[in-house]
PDB file of C-alpha atoms in Angstrom:
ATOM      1  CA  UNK A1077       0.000   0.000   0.000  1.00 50.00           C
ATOM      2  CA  UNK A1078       0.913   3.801  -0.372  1.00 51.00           C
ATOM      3  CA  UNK A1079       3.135   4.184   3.080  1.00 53.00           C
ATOM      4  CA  UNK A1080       4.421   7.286   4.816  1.00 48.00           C
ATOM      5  CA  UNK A1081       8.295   7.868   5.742  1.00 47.00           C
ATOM      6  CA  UNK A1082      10.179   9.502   7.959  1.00 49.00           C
ATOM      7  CA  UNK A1083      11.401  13.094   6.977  1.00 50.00           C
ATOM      8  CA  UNK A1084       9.933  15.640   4.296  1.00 63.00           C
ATOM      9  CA  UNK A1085      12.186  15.194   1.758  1.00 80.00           C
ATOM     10  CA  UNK A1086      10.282  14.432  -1.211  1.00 81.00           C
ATOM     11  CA  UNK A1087      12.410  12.133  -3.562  1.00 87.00           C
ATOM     12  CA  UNK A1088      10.171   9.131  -4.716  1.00 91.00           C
ATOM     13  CA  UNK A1089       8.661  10.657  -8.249  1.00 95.00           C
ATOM     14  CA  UNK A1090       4.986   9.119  -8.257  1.00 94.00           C
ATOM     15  CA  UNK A1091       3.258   9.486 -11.458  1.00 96.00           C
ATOM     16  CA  UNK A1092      -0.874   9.651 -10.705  1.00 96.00           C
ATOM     17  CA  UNK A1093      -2.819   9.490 -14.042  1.00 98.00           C
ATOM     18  CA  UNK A1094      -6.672   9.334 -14.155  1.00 98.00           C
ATOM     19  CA  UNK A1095      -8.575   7.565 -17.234  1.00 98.00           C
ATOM     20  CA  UNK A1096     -11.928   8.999 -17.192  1.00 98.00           C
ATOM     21  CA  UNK A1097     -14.619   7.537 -19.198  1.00 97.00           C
ATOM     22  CA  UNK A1098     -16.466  11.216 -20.176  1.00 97.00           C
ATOM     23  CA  UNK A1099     -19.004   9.891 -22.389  1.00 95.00           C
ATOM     24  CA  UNK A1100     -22.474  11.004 -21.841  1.00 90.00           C
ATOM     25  CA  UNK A1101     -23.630   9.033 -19.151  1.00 92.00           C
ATOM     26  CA  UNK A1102     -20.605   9.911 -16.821  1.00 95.00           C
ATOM     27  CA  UNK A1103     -21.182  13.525 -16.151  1.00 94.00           C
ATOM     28  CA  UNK A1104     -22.121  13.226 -12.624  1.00 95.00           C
ATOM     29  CA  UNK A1105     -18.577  11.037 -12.228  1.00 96.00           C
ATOM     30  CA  UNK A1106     -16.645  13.839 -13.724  1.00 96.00           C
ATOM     31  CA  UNK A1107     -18.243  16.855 -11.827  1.00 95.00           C
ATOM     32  CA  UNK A1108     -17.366  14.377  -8.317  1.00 94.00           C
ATOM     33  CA  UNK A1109     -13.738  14.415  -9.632  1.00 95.00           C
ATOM     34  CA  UNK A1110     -13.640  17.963  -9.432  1.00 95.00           C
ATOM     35  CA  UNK A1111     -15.531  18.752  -6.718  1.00 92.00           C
ATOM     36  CA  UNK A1112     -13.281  16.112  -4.565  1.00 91.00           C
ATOM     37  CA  UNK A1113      -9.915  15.370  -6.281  1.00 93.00           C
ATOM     38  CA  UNK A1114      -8.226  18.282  -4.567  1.00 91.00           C
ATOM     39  CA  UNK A1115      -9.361  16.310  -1.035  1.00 90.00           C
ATOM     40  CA  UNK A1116      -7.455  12.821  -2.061  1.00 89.00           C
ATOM     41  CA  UNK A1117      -4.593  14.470  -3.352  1.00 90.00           C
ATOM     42  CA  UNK A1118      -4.098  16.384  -0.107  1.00 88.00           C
ATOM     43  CA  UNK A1119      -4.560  12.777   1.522  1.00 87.00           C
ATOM     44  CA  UNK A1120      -1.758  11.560  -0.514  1.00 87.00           C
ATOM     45  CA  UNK A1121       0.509  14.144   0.519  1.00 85.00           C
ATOM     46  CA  UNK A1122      -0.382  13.840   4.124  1.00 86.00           C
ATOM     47  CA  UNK A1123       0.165   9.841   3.748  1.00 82.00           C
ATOM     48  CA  UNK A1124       3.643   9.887   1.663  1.00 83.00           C
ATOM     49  CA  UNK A1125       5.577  12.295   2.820  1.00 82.00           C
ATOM     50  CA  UNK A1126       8.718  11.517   0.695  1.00 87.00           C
ATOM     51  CA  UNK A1127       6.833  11.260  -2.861  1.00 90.00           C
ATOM     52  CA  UNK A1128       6.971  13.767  -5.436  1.00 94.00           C
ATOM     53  CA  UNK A1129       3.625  13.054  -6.696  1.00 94.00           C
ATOM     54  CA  UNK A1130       2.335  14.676 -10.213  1.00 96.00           C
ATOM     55  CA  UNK A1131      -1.834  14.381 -11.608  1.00 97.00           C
ATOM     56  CA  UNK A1132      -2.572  13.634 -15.072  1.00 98.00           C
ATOM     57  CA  UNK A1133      -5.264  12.612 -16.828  1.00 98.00           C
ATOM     58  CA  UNK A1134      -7.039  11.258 -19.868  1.00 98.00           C
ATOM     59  CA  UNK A1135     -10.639  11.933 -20.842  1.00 98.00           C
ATOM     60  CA  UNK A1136     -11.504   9.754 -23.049  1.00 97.00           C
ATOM     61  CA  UNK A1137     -14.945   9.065 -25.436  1.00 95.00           C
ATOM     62  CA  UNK A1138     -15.697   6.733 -28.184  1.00 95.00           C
ATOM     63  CA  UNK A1139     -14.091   8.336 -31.331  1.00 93.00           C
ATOM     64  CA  UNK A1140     -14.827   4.575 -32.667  1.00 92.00           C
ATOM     65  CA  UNK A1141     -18.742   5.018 -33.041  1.00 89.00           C
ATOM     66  CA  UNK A1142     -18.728   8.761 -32.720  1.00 85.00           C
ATOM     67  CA  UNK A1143     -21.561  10.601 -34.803  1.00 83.00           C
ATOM     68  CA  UNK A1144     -22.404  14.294 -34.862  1.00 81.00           C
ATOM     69  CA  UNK A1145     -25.477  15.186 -32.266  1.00 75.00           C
ATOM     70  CA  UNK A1146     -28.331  16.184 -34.232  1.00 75.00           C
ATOM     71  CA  UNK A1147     -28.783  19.997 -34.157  1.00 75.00           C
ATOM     72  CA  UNK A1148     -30.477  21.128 -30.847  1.00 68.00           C
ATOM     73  CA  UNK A1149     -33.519  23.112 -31.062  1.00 69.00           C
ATOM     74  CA  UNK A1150     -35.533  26.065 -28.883  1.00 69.00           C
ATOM     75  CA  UNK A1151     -37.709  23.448 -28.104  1.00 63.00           C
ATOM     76  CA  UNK A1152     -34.837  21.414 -26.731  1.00 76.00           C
ATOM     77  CA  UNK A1153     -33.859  24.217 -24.570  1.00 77.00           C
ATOM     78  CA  UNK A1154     -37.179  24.640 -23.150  1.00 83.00           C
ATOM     79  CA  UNK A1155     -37.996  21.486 -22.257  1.00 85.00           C
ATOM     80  CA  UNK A1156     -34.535  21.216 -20.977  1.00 80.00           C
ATOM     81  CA  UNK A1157     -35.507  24.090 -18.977  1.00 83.00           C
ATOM     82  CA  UNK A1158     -39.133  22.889 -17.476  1.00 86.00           C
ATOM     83  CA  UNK A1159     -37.497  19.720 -16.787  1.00 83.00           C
ATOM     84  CA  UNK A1160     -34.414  21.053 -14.126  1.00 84.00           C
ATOM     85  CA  UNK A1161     -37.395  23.822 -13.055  1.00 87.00           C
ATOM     86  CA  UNK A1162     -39.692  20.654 -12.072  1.00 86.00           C
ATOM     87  CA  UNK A1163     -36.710  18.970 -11.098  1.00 86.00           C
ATOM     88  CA  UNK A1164     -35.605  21.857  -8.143  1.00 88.00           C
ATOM     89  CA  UNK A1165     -39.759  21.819  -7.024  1.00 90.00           C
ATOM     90  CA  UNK A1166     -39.581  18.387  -6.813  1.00 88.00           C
ATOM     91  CA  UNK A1167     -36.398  18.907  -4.573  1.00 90.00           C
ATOM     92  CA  UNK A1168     -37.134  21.626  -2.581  1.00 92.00           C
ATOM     93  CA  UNK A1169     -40.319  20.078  -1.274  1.00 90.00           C
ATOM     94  CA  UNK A1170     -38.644  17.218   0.364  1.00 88.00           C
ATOM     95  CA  UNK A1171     -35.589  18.937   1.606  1.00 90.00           C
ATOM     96  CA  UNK A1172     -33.027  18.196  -0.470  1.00 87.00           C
ATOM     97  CA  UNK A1173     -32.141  20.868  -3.042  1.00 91.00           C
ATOM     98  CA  UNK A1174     -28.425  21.957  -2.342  1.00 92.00           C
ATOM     99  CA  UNK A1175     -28.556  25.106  -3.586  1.00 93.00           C
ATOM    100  CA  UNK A1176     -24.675  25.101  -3.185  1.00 92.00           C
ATOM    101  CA  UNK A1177     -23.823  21.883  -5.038  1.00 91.00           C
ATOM    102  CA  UNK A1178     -26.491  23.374  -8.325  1.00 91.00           C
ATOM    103  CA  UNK A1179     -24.482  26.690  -8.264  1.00 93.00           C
ATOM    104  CA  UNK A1180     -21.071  24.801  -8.335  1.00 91.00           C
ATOM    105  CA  UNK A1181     -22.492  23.064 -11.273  1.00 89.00           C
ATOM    106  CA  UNK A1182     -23.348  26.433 -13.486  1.00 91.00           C
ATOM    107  CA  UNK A1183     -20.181  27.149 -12.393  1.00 93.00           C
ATOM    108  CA  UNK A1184     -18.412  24.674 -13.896  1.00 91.00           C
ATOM    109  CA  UNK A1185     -20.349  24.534 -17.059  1.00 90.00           C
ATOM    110  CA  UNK A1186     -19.719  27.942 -18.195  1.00 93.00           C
ATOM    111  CA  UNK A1187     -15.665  26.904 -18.220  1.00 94.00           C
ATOM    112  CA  UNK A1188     -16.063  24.648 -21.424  1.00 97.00           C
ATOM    113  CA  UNK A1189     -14.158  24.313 -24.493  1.00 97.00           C
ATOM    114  CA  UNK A1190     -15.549  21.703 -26.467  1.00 95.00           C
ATOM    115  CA  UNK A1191     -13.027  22.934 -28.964  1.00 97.00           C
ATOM    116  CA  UNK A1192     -10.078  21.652 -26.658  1.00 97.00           C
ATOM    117  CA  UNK A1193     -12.405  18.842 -25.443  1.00 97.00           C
ATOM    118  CA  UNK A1194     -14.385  17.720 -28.498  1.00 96.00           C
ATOM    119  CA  UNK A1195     -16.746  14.880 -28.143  1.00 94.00           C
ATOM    120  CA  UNK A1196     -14.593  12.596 -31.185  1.00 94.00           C
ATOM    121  CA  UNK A1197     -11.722  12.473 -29.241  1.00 96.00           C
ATOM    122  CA  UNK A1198      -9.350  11.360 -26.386  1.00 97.00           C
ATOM    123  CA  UNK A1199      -7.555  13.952 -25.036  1.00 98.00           C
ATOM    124  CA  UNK A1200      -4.504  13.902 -22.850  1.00 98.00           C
ATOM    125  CA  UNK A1201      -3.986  16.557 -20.021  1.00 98.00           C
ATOM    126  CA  UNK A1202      -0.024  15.960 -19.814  1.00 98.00           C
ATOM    127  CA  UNK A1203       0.801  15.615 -15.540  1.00 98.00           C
ATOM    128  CA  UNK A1204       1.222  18.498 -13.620  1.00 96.00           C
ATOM    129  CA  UNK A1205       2.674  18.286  -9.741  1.00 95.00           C
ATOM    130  CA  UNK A1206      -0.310  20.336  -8.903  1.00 94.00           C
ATOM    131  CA  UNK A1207      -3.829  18.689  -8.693  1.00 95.00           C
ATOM    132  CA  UNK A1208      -5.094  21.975  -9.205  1.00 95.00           C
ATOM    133  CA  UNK A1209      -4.113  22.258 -12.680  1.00 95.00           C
ATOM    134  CA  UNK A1210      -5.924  18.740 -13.339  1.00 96.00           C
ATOM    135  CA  UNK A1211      -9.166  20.217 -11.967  1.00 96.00           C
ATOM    136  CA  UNK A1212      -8.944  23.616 -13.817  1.00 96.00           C
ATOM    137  CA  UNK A1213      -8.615  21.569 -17.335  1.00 97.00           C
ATOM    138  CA  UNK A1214     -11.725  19.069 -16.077  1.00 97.00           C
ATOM    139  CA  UNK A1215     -13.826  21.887 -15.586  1.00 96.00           C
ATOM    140  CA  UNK A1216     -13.347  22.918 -19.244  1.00 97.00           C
ATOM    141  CA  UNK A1217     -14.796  19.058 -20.165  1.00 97.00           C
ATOM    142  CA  UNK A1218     -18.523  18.186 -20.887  1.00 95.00           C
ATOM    143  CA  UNK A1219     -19.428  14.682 -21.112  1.00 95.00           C
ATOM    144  CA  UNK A1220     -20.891  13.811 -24.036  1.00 90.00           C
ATOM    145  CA  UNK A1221     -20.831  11.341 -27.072  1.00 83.00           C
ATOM    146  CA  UNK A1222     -20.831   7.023 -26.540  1.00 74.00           C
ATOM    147  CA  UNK A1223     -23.481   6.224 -29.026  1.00 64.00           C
ATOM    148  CA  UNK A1224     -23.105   2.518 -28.469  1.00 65.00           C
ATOM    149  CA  UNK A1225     -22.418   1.175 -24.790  1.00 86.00           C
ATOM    150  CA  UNK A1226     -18.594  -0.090 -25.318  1.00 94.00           C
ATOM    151  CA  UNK A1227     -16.651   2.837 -25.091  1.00 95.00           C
ATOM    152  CA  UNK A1228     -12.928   3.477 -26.501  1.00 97.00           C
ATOM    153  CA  UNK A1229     -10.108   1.988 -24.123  1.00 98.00           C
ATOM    154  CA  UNK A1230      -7.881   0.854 -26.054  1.00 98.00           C
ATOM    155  CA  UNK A1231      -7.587   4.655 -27.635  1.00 97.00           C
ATOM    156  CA  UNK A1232      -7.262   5.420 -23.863  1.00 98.00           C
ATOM    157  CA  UNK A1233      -4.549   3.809 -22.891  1.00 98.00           C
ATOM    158  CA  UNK A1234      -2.098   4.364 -25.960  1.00 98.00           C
ATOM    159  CA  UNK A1235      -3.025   8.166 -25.225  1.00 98.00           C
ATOM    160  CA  UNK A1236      -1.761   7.236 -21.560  1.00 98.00           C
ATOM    161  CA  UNK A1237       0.969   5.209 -22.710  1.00 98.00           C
ATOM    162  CA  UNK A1238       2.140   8.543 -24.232  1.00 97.00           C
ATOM    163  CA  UNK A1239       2.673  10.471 -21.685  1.00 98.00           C
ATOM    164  CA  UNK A1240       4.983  12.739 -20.316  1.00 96.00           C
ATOM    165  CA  UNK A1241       5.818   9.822 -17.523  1.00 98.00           C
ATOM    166  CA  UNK A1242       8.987  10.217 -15.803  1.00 96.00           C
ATOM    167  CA  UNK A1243      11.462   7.608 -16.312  1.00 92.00           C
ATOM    168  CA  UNK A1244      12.005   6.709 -13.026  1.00 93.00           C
ATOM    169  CA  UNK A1245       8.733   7.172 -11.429  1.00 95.00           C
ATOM    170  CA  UNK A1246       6.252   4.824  -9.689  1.00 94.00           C
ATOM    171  CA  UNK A1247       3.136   4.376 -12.057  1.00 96.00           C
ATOM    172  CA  UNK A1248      -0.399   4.330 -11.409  1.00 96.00           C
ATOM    173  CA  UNK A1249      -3.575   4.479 -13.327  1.00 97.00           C
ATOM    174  CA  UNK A1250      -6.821   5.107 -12.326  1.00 97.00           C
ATOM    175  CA  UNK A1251      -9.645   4.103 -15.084  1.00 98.00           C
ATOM    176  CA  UNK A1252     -13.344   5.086 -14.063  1.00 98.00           C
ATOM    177  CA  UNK A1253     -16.438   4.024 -16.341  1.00 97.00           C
ATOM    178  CA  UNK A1254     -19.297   2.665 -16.389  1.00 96.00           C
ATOM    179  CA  UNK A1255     -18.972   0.722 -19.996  1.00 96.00           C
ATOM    180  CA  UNK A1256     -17.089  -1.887 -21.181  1.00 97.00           C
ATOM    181  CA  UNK A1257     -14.395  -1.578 -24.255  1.00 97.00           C
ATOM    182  CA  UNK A1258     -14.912  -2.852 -27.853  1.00 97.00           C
ATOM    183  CA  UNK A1259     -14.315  -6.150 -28.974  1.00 97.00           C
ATOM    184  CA  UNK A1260     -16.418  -9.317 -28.320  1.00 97.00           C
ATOM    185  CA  UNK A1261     -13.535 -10.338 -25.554  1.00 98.00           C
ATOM    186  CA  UNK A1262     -14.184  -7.572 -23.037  1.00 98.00           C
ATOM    187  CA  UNK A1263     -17.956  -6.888 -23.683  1.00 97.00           C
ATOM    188  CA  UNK A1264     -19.271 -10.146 -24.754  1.00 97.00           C
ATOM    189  CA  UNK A1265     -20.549  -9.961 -28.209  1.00 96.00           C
ATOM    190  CA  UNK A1266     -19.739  -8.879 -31.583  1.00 96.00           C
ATOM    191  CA  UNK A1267     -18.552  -4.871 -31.194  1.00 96.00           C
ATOM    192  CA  UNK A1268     -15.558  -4.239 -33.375  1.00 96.00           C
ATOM    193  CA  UNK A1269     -13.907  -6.833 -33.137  1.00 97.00           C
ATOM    194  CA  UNK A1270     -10.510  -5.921 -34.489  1.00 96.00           C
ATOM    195  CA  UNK A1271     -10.327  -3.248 -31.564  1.00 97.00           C
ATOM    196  CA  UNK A1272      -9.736  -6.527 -29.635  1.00 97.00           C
ATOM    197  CA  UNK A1273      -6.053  -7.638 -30.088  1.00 98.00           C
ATOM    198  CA  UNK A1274      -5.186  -3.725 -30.246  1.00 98.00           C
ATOM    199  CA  UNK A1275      -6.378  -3.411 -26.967  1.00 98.00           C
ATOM    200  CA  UNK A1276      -4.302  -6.464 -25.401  1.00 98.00           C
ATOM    201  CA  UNK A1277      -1.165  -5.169 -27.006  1.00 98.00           C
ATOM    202  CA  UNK A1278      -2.252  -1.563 -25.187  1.00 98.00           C
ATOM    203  CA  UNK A1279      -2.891  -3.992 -21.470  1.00 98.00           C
ATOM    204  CA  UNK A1280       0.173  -6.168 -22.263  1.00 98.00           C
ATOM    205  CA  UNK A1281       2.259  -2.458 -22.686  1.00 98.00           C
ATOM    206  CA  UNK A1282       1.244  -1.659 -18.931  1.00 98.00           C
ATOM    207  CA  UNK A1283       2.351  -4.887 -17.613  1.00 98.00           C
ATOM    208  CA  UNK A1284       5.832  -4.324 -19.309  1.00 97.00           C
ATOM    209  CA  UNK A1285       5.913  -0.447 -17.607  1.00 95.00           C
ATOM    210  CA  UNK A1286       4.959  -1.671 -14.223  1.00 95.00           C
ATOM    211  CA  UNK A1287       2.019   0.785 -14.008  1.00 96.00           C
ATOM    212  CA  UNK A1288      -0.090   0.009 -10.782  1.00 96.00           C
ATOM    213  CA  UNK A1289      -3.458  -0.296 -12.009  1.00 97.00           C
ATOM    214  CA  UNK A1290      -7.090   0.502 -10.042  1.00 97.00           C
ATOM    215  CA  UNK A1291     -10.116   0.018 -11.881  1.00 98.00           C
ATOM    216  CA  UNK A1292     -13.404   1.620 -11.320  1.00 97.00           C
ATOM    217  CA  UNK A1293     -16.777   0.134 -12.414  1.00 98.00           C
ATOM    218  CA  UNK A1294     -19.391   2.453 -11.953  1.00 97.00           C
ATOM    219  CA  UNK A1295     -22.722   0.310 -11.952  1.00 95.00           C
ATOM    220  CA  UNK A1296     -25.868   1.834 -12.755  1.00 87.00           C
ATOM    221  CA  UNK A1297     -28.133  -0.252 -14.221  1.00 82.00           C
ATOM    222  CA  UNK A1298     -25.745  -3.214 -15.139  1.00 88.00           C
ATOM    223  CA  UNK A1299     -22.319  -4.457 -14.088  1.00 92.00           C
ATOM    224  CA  UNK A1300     -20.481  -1.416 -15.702  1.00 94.00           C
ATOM    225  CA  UNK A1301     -17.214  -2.286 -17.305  1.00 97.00           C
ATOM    226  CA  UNK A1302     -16.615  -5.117 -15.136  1.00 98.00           C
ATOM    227  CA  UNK A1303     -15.906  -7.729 -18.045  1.00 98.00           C
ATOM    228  CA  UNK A1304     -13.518  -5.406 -19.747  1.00 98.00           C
ATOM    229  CA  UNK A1305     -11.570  -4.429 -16.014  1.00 98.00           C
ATOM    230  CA  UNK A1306     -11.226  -8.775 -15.390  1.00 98.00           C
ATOM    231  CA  UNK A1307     -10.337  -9.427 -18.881  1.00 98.00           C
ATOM    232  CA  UNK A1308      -7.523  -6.871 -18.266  1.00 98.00           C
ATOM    233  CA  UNK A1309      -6.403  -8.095 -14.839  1.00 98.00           C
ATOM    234  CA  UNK A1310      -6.160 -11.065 -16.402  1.00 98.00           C
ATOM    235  CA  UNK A1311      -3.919  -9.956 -19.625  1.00 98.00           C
ATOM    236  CA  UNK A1312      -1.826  -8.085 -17.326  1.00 98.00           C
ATOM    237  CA  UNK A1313      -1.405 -10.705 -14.571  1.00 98.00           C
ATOM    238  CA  UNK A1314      -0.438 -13.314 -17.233  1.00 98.00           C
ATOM    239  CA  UNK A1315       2.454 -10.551 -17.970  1.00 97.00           C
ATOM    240  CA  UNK A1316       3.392  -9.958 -14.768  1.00 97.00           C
ATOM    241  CA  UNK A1317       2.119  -6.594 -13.836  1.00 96.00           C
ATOM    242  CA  UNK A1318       2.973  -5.529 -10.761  1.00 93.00           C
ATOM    243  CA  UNK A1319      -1.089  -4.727  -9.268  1.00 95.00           C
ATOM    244  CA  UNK A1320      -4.229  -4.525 -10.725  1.00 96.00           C
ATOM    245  CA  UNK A1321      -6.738  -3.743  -8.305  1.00 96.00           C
ATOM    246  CA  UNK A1322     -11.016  -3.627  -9.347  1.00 97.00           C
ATOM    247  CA  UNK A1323     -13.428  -2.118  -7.251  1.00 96.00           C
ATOM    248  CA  UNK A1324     -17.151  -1.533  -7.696  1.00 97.00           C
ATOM    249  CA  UNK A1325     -19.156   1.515  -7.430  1.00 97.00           C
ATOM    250  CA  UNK A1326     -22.561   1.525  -7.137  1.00 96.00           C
ATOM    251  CA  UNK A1327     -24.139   5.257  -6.953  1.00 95.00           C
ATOM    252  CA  UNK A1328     -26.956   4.815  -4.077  1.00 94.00           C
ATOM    253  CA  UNK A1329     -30.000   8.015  -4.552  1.00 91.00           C
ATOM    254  CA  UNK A1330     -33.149   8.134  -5.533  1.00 89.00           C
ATOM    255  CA  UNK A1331     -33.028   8.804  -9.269  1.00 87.00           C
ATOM    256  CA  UNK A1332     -37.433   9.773  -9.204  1.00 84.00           C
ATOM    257  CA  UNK A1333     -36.094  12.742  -7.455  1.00 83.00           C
ATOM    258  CA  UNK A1334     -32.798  13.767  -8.600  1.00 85.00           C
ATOM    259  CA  UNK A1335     -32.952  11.935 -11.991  1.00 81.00           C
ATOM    260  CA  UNK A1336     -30.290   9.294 -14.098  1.00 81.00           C
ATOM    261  CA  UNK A1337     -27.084  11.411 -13.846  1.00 85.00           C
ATOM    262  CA  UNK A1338     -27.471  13.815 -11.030  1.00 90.00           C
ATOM    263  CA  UNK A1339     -25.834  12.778  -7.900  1.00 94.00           C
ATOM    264  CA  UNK A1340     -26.173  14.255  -4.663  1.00 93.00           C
ATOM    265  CA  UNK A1341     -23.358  15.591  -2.557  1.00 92.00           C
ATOM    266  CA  UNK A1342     -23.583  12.309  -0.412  1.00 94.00           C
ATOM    267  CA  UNK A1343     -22.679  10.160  -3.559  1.00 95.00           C
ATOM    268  CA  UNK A1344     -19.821  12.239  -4.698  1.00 93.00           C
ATOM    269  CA  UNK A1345     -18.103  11.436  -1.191  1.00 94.00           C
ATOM    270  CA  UNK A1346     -18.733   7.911  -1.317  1.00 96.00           C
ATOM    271  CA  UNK A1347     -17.526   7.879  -4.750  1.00 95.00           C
ATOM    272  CA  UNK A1348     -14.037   9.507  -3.697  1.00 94.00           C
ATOM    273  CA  UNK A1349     -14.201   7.237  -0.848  1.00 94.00           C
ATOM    274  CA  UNK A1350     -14.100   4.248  -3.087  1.00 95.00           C
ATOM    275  CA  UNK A1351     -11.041   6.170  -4.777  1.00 94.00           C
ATOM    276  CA  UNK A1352      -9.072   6.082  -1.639  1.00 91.00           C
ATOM    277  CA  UNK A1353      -9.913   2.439  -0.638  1.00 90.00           C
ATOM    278  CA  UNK A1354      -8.677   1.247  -3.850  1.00 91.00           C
ATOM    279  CA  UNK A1355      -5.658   3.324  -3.232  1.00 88.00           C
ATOM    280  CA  UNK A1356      -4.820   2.763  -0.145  1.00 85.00           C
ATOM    281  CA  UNK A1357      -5.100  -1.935  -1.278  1.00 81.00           C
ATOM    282  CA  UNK A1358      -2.202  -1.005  -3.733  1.00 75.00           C
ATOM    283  CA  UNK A1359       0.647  -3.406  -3.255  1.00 57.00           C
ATOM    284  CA  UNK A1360       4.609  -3.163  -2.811  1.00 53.00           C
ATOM    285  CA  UNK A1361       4.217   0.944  -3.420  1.00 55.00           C
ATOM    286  CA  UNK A1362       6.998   2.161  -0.350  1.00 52.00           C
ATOM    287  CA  UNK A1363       6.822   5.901  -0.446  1.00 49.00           C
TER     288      UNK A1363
END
């Protein structure tokens, strides 16, 4: 597991990427990583007092199967609009609007650059040593695109493989999403197939660099990218990776009320919470 030493010197370079899975359905996901990142990353610091930790990240979507969004319309708006006005009355009536978490959320939506963050592509935000600058190019991210279930991983992971890793530095990646990858292999039927043995090369790669691997499977409605995360464990194991760790998340609210993608604060804690239990089960990493 992640230890603490003795002294403040900080001399072990520890290389922190996340692979986020920012295709429509993940939005709530993204907006807990930046409402809560800053909090594990102080953790971290707190915990390993002699590593020289630096954030990256890559948000990734499903250039694969990506389509243009048909043209929005003022009707779309509107309805849009009565829906998150019924949505706050619904809310406020039973005592749980959070007036606070909504205004955080216009907040962060007026910060986006689709033209940096396009929907057809996976996009690497090179590491940094402060989580900070992670958070301020997350906020600039909408989710959006995935117009089949298995999303793009093996894209996701040559992006990662490419990198501005130090040489030197202990290796971790943390992959959230709540779909599996292409190829029949790692979601169980026929979905671009030839993205299969692509995406074992891209696994076999990480075994070979040592990277320390968590998985997260956000589960909804389904098992969430379960299949793809133990078909990985198991490429990787076979090539003697050093950890590959898979954890579920299951987002607990009461979706009537604040509907399909809209968590409450609560579930944003427990889903950093998950972060740092997976964290803290990684294997032979002496900081």
């Amino acid at each position: 597991m992640l230890r603490s030493g003795k002294g403040t010197k900080r001399n072990i370079p520890v290389d922190i990427c996340f692979l986020l899975d920012t295709t429509q359905s993940m939005q709530s996901a993204l907006y807990a990583m930046i409402n809560k990142v800053s909090d594990l990353s102080f953790d971290l610091r707190i915990n390993n007092r002699h590593a020289d930790i630096k954030y990256g990240a890559v948000v990734f979507r499903d250039p694969v199967d990506w389509m243009p969004p048909p043209p929005s319309s003022p009707v779309d708006a509107e309805t849009n609009k009565l829906i998150k006005e019924s949505r706050k009355r619904q809310l406020m009536d039973i005592g749980l609007w959070d007036e606070e978490l909504e205004n955080l959320k216009e907040f962060y939506s007026k910060h986006v650059d689709k033209s940096k963050y396009p929907e057809d592509q996976n996009v690497a935000i090179e590491f940094f040593p402060k989580i900070e600058k992670i958070i301020d190019e997350l906020m600039k991210v909408e989710c959006g695109g995935g117009n089949d279930d298995p999303e793009d991983w093996n894209g996701a992971i040559r992006c990662a493989l490419n990198m501005n890793w130090r040489e030197n530095s202990k290796k971790c990646i943390i992959i959230i999403s709540d779909a599996n990858a292409h190829g029949k292999r790692f979601c169980g039927y026929d979905n671009h197939n030839d993205e299969e043995d692509k995406l074992i090369e891209a696994v076999e790669k990480l075994a070979e660099k040592q990277c320390y691997i968590i998985g997260i499977s956000v589960m909804k409605r389904d098992k969430g990218c379960l299949k793809t995360l133990q078909e990985m464990k198991d490429i990787y194991e076979t090539k003697n990776g050093k950890c590959f760790i898979i954890e579920e998340f299951k987002p607990i609210y009461d979706e009537n009320f604040f509907g399909e993608d809209n968590w409450p604060q609560d579930v944003f804690d427990e889903f950093m919470s998950t972060i740092r239990k997976s964290m803290s089960r990684l294997d032979n990493v002496d900081i």
